[in-house]
XYZ file of N, CA, C and O in Angstrom:
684
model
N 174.447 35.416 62.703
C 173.358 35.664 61.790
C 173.862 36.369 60.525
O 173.582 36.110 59.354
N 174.543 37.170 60.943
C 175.187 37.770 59.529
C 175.759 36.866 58.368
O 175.429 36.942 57.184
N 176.843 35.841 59.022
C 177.696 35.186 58.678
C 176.308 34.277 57.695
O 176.638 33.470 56.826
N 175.176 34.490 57.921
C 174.517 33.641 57.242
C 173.745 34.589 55.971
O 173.306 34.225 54.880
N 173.773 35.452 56.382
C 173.281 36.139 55.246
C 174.832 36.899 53.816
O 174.922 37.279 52.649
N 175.289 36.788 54.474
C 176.685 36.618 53.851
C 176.993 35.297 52.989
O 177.131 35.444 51.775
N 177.103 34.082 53.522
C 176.480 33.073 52.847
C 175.680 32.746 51.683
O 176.123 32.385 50.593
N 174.465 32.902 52.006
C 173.557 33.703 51.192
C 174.220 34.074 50.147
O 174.746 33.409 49.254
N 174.148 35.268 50.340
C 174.504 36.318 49.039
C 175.622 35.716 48.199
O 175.530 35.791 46.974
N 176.861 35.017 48.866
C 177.875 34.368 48.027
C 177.488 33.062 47.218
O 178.194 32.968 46.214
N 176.385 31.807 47.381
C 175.413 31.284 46.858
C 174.580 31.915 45.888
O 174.272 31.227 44.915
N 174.156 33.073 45.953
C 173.318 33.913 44.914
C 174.341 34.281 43.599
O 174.057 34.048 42.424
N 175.456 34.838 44.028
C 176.485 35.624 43.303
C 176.878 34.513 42.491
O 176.646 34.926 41.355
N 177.357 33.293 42.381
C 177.958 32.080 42.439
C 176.930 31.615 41.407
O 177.138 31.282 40.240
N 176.089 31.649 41.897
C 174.540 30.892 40.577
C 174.507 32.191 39.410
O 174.488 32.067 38.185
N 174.508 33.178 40.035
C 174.022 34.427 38.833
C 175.323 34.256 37.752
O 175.186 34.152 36.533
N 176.651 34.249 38.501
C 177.681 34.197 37.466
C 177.807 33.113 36.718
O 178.641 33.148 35.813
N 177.007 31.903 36.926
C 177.012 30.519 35.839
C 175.917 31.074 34.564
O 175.664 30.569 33.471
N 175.610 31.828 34.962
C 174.419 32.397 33.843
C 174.770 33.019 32.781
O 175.595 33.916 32.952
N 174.311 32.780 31.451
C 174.754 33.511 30.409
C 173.284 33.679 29.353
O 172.456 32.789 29.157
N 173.267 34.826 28.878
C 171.964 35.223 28.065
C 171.961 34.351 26.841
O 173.009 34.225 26.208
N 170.942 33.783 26.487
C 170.912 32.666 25.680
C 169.878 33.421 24.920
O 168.930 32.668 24.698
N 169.668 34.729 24.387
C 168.708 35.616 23.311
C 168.982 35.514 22.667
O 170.022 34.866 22.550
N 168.335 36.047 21.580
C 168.949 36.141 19.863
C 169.811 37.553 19.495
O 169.387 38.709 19.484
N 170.676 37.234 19.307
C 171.469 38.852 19.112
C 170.894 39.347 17.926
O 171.090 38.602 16.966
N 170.083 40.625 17.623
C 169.264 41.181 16.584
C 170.099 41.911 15.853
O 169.875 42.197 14.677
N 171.518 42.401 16.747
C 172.373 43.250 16.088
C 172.988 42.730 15.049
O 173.500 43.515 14.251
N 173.092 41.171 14.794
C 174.464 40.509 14.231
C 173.606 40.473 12.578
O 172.411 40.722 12.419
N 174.329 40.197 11.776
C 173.898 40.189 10.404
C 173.016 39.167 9.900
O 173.370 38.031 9.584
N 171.690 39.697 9.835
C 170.502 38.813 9.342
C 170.584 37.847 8.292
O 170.395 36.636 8.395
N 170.850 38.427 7.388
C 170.977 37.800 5.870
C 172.056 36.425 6.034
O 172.282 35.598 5.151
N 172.594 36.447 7.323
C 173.534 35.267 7.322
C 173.219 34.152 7.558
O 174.029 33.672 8.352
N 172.433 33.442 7.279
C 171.460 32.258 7.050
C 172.225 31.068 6.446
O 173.284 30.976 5.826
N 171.075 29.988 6.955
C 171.843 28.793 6.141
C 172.324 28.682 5.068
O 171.984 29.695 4.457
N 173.012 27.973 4.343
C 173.445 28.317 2.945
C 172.718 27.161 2.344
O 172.712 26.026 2.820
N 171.926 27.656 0.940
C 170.676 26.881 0.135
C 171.254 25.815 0.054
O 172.471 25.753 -0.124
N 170.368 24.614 0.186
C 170.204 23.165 -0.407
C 170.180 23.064 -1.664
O 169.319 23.604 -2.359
N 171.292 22.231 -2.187
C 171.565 22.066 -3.827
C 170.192 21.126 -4.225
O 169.788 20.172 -3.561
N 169.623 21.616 -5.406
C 168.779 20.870 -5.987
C 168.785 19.191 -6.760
O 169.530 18.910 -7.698
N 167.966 18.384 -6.237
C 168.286 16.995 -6.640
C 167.659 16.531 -7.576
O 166.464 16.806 -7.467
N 167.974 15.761 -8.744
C 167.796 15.329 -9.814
C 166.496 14.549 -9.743
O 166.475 13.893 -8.701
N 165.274 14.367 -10.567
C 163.701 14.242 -10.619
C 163.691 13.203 -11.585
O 164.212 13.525 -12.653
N 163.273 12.117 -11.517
C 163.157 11.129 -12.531
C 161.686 12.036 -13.424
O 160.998 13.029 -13.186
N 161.757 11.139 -14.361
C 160.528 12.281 -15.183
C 159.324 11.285 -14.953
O 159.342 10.066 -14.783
N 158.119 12.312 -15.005
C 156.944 11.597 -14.885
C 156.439 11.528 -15.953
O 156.755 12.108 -16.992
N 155.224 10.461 -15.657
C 153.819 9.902 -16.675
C 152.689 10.415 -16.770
O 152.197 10.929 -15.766
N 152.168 10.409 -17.682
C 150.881 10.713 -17.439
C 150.198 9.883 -18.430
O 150.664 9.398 -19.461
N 148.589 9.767 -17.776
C 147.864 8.988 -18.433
C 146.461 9.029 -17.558
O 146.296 9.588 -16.474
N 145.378 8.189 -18.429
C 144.148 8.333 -17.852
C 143.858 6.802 -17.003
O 144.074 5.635 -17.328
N 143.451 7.237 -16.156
C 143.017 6.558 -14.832
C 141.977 5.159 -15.272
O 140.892 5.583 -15.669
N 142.044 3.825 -15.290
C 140.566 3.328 -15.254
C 139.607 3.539 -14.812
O 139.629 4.120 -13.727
N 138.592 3.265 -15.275
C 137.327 3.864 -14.621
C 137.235 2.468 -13.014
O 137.619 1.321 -12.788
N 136.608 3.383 -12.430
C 136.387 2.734 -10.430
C 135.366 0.976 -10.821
O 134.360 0.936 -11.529
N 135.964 -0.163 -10.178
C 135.731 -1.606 -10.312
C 133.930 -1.141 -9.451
O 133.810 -0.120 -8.774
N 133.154 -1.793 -9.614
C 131.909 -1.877 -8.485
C 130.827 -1.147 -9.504
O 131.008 -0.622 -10.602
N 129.368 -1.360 -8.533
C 128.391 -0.548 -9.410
C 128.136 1.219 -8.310
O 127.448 2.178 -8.662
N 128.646 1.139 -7.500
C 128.547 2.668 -7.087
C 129.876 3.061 -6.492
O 130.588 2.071 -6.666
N 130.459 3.834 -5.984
C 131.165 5.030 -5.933
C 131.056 4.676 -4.233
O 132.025 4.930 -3.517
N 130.192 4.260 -3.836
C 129.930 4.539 -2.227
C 129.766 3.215 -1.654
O 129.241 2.207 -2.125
N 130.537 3.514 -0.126
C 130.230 1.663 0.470
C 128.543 1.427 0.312
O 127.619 2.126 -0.106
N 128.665 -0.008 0.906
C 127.459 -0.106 1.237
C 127.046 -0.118 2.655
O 127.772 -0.582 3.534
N 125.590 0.519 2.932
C 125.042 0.858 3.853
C 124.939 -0.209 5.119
O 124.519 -1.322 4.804
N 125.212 -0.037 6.265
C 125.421 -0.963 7.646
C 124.022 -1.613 7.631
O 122.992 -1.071 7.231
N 124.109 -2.482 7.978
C 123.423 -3.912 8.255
C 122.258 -2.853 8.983
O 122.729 -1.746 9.245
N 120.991 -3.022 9.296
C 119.628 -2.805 9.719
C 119.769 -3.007 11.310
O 120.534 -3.835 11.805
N 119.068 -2.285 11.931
C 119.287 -2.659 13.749
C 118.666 -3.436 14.172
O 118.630 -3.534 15.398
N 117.647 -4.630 13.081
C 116.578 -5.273 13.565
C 117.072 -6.324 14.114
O 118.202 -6.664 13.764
N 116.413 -7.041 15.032
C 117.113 -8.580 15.732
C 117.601 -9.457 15.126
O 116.705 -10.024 14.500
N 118.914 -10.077 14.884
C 119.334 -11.147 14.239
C 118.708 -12.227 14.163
O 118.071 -12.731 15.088
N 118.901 -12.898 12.498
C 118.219 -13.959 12.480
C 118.122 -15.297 13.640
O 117.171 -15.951 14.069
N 119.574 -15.331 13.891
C 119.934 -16.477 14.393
C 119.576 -16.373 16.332
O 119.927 -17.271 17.097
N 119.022 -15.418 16.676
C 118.946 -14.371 17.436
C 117.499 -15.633 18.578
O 117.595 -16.098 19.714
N 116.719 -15.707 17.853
C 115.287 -15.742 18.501
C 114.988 -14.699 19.485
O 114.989 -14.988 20.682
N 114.672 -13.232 18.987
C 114.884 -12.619 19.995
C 113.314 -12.693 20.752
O 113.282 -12.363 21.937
N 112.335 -13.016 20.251
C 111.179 -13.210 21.177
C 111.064 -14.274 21.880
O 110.145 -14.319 22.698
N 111.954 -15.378 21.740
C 112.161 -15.919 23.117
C 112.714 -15.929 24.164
O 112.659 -16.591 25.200
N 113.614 -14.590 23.542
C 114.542 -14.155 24.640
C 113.972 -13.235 25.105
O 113.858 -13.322 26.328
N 113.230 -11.708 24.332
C 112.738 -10.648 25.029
C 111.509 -11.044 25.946
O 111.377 -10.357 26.959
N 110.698 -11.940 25.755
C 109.797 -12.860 26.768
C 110.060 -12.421 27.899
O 109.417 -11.569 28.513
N 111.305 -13.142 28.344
C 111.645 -13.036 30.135
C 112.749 -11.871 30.009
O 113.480 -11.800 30.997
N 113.019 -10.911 28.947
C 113.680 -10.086 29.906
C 113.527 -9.184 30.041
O 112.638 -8.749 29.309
N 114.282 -7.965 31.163
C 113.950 -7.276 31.826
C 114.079 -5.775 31.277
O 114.971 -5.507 30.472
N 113.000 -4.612 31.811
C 113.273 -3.406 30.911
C 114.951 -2.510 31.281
O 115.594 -2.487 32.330
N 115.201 -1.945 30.113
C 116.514 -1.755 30.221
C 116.463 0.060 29.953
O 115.627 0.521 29.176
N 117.287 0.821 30.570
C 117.546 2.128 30.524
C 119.254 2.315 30.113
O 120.233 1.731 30.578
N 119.167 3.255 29.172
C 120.507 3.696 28.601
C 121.478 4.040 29.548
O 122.572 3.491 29.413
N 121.323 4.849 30.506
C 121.960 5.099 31.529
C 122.154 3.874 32.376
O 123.330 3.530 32.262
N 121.598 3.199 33.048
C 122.047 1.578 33.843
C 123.065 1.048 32.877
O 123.823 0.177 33.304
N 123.167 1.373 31.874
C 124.562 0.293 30.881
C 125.541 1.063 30.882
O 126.585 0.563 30.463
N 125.580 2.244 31.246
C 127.157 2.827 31.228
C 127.702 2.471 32.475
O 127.094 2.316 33.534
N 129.166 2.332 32.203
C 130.450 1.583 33.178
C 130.617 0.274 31.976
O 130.309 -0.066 30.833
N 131.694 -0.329 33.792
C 132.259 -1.413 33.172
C 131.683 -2.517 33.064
O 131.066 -2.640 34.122
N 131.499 -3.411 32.430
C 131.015 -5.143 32.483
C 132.260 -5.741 31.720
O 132.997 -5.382 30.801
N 132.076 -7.308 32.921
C 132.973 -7.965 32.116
C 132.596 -9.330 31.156
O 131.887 -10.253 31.558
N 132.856 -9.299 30.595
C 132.370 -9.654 29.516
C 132.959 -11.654 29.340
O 134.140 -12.002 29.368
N 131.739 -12.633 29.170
C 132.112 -13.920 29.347
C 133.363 -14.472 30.588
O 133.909 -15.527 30.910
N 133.377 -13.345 30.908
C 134.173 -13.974 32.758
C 135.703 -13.590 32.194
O 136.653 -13.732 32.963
N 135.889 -13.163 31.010
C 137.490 -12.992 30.666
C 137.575 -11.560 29.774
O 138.656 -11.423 29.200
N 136.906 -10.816 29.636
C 137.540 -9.468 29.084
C 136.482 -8.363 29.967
O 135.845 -8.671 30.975
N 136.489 -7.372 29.473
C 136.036 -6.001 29.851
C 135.669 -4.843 28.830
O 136.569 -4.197 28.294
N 134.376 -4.601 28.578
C 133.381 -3.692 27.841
C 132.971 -2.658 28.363
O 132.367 -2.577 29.433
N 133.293 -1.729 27.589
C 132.773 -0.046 28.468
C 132.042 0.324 27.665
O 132.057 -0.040 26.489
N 131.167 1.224 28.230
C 129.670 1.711 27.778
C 129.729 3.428 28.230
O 129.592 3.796 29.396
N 129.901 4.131 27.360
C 129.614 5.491 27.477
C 128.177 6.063 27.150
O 127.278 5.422 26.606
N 128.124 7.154 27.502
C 127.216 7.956 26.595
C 127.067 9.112 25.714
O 126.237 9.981 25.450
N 129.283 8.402 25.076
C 129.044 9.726 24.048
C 128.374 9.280 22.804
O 128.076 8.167 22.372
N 128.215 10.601 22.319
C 127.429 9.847 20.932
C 128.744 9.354 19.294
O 129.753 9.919 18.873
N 128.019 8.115 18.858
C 128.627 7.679 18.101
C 128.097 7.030 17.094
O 127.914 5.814 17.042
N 127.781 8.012 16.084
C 126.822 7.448 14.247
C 125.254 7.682 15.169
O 125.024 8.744 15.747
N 124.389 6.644 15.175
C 123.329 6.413 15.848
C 123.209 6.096 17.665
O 122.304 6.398 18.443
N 124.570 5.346 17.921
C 124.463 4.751 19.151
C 125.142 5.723 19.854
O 125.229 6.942 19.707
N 125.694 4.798 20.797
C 126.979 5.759 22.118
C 128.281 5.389 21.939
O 128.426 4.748 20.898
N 129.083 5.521 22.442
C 130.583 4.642 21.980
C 131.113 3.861 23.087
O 131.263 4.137 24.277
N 131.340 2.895 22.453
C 131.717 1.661 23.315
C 132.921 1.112 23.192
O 133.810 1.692 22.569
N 133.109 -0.130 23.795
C 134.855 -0.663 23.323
C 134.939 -1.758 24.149
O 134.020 -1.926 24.952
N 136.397 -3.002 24.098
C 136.170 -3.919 24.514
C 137.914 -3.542 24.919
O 138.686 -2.726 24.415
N 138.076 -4.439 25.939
C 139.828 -4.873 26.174
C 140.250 -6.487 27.116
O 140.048 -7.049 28.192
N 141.000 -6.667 25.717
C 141.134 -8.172 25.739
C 140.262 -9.381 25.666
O 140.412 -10.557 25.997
N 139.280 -8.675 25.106
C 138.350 -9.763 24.461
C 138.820 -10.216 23.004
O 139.585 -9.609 22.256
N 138.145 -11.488 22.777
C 138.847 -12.257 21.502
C 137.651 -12.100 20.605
O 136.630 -11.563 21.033
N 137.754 -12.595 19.258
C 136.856 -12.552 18.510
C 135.966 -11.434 17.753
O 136.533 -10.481 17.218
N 134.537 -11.572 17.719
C 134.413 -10.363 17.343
C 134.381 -8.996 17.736
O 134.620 -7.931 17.166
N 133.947 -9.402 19.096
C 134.271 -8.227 19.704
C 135.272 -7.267 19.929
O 135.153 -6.082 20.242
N 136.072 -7.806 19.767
C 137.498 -6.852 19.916
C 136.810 -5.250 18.237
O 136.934 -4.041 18.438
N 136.375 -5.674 17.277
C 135.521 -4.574 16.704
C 134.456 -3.640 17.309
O 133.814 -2.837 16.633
N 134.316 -3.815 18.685
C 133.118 -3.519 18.789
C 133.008 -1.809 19.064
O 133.975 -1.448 19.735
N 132.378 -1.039 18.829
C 132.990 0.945 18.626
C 131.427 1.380 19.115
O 131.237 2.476 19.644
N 130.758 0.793 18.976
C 129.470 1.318 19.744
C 127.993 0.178 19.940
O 127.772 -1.007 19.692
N 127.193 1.370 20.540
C 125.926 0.066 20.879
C 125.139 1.641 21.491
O 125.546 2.764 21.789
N 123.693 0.866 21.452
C 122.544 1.423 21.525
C 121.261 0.387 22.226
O 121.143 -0.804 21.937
N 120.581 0.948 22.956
C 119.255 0.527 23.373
C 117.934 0.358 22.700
O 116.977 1.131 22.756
N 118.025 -0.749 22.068
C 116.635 -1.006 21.487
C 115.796 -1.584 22.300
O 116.304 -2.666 22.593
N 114.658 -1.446 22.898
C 113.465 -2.227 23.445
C 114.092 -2.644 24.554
O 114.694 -1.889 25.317
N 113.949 -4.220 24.733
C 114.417 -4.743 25.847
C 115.924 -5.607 25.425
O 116.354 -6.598 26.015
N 116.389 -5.094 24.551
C 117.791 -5.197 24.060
C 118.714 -4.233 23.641
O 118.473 -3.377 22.789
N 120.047 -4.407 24.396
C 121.681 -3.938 24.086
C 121.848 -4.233 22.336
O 121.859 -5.442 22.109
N 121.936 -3.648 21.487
C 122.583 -3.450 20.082
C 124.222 -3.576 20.453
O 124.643 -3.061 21.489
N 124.851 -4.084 19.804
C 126.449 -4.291 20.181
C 127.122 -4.369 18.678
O 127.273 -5.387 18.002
N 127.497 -2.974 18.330
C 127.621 -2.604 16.585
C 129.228 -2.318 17.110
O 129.799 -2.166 18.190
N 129.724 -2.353 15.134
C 131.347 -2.531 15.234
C 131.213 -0.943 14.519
O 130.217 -0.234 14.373
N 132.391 -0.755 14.215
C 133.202 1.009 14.252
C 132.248 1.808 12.896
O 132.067 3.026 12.893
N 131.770 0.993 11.927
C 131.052 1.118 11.034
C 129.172 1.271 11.260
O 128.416 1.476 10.311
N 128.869 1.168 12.216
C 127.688 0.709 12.529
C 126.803 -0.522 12.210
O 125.575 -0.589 12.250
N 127.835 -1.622 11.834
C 127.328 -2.810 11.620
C 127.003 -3.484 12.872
O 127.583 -3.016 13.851
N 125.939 -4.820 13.159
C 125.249 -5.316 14.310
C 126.395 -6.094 14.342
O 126.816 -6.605 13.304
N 126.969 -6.251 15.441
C 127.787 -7.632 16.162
C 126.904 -8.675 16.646
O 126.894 -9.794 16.132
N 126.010 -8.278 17.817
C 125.311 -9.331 19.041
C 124.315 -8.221 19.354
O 123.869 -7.094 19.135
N 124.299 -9.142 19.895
C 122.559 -8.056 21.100
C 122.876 -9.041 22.323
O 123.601 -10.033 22.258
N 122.095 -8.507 23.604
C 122.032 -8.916 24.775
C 120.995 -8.291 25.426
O 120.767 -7.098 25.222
N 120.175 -9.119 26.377
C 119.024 -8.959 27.018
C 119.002 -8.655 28.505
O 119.645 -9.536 29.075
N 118.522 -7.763 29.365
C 118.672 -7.826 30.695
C 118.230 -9.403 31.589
O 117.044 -9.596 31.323
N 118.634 -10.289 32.309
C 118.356 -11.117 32.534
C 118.211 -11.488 34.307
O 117.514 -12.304 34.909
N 119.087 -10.605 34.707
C 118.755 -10.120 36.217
C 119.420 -8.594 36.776
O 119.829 -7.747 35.982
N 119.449 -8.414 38.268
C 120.054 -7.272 38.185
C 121.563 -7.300 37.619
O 122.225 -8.328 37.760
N 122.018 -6.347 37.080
C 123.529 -6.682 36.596
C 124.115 -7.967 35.742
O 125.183 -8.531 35.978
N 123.417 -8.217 34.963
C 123.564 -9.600 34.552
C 122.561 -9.131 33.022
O 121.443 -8.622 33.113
N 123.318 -9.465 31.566
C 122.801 -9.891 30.396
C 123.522 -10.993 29.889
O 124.688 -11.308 30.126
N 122.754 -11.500 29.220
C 122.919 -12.434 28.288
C 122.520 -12.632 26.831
O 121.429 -12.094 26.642
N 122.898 -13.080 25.977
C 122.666 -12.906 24.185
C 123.984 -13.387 23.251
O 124.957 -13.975 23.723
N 123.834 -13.043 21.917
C 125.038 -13.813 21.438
C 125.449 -12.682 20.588
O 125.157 -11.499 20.762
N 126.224 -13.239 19.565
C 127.328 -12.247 18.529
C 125.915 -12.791 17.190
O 124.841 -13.385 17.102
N 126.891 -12.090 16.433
C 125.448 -12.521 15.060
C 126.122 -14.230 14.036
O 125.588 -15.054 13.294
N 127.620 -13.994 14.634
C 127.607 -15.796 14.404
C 127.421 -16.637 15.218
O 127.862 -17.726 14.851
N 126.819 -16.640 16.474
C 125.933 -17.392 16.896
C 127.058 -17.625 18.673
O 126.705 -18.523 19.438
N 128.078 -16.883 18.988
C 128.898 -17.081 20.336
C 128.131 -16.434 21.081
O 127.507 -15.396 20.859
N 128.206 -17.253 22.234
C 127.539 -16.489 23.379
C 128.303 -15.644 24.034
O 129.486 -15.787 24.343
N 127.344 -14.437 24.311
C 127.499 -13.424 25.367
C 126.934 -13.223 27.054
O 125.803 -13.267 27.538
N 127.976 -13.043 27.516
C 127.246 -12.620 29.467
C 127.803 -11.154 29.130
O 128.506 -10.738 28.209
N 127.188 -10.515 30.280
C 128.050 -9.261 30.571
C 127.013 -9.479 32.035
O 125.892 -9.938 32.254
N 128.186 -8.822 32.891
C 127.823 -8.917 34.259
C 128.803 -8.000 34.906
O 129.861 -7.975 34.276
N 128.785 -6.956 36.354
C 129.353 -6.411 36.983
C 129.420 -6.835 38.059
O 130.087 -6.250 38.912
């Protein structure tokens, strides 16, 4: 037993002596610093006045309206479908049988924030969405309308983009 604590201690001794204080020595002479970077030669500048800004305002223009797309018919669609709660749309859906759309409920401009992965087209813009009536709003990073979609059974919508591609989303 000894022979092991003997051991020991020669393992301890052995590690402590590989050790060396890696501090800053405070004693050694401060002022001994890098030696300055030579200064580099400056082509000379211009000056002059700016054109005045191309456009009639200063500011983008304001995101598209949340109302139902033209191309939309949404009263023949909201007809048969089903009432929808903000909370039932968060998670995953996948989206036309080949990508995947997530639905939060943080907040984002007006809506919640949303997102797509590996979807093609427009969606791959898509940054949020909101619950209007008996329709999904499906807006890009700006708060512009993409699509809408309607509840159509349990777990199951359907609707299009605002150029006219169809949408499923289903879990």
């Amino acid at each position: 037993m000894q022979l092991r604590y003997a051991m020991t201690g020669l393992v301890v001794a052995l590690a402590l002596a590989g050790c060396q204080r890696t501090a800053y020595d405070y004693s050694s002479n401060a002022s001994a610093g890098p030696a300055p970077l030579t200064a580099q030669p400056v082509p000379s500048v211009q000056g002059g006045q700016l054109p005045p800004p191309t456009g009639s305002s200063q500011f983008p223009a304001a995101p598209a309206s949340t109302s139902p797309m033209l191309g939309a018919q949404p009263g023949a669609m909201a007809a048969n479908a089903l009432d929808i709660t903000k909370e039932s749309m968060v998670g995953s859906w996948r989206v036309n049988g080949s990508c995947d759309m997530f639905l939060t409920l943080t907040n984002l401009g007006s809506g919640s924030r949303g997102g797509t992965r590996g979807c093609v087209g427009e969606l791959t813009a898509m940054g949020s969405w909101e619950v209007a009536g008996k329709q999904v709003l499906l807006k890009d990073r700006s708060g512009n309308q993409l699509g809408s979609v309607y509840k159509t059974a349990d777990n199951r919508f359907e609707g299009q983009t605002s150029t006219g591609q169809s949408i499923s989303l289903s879990r």
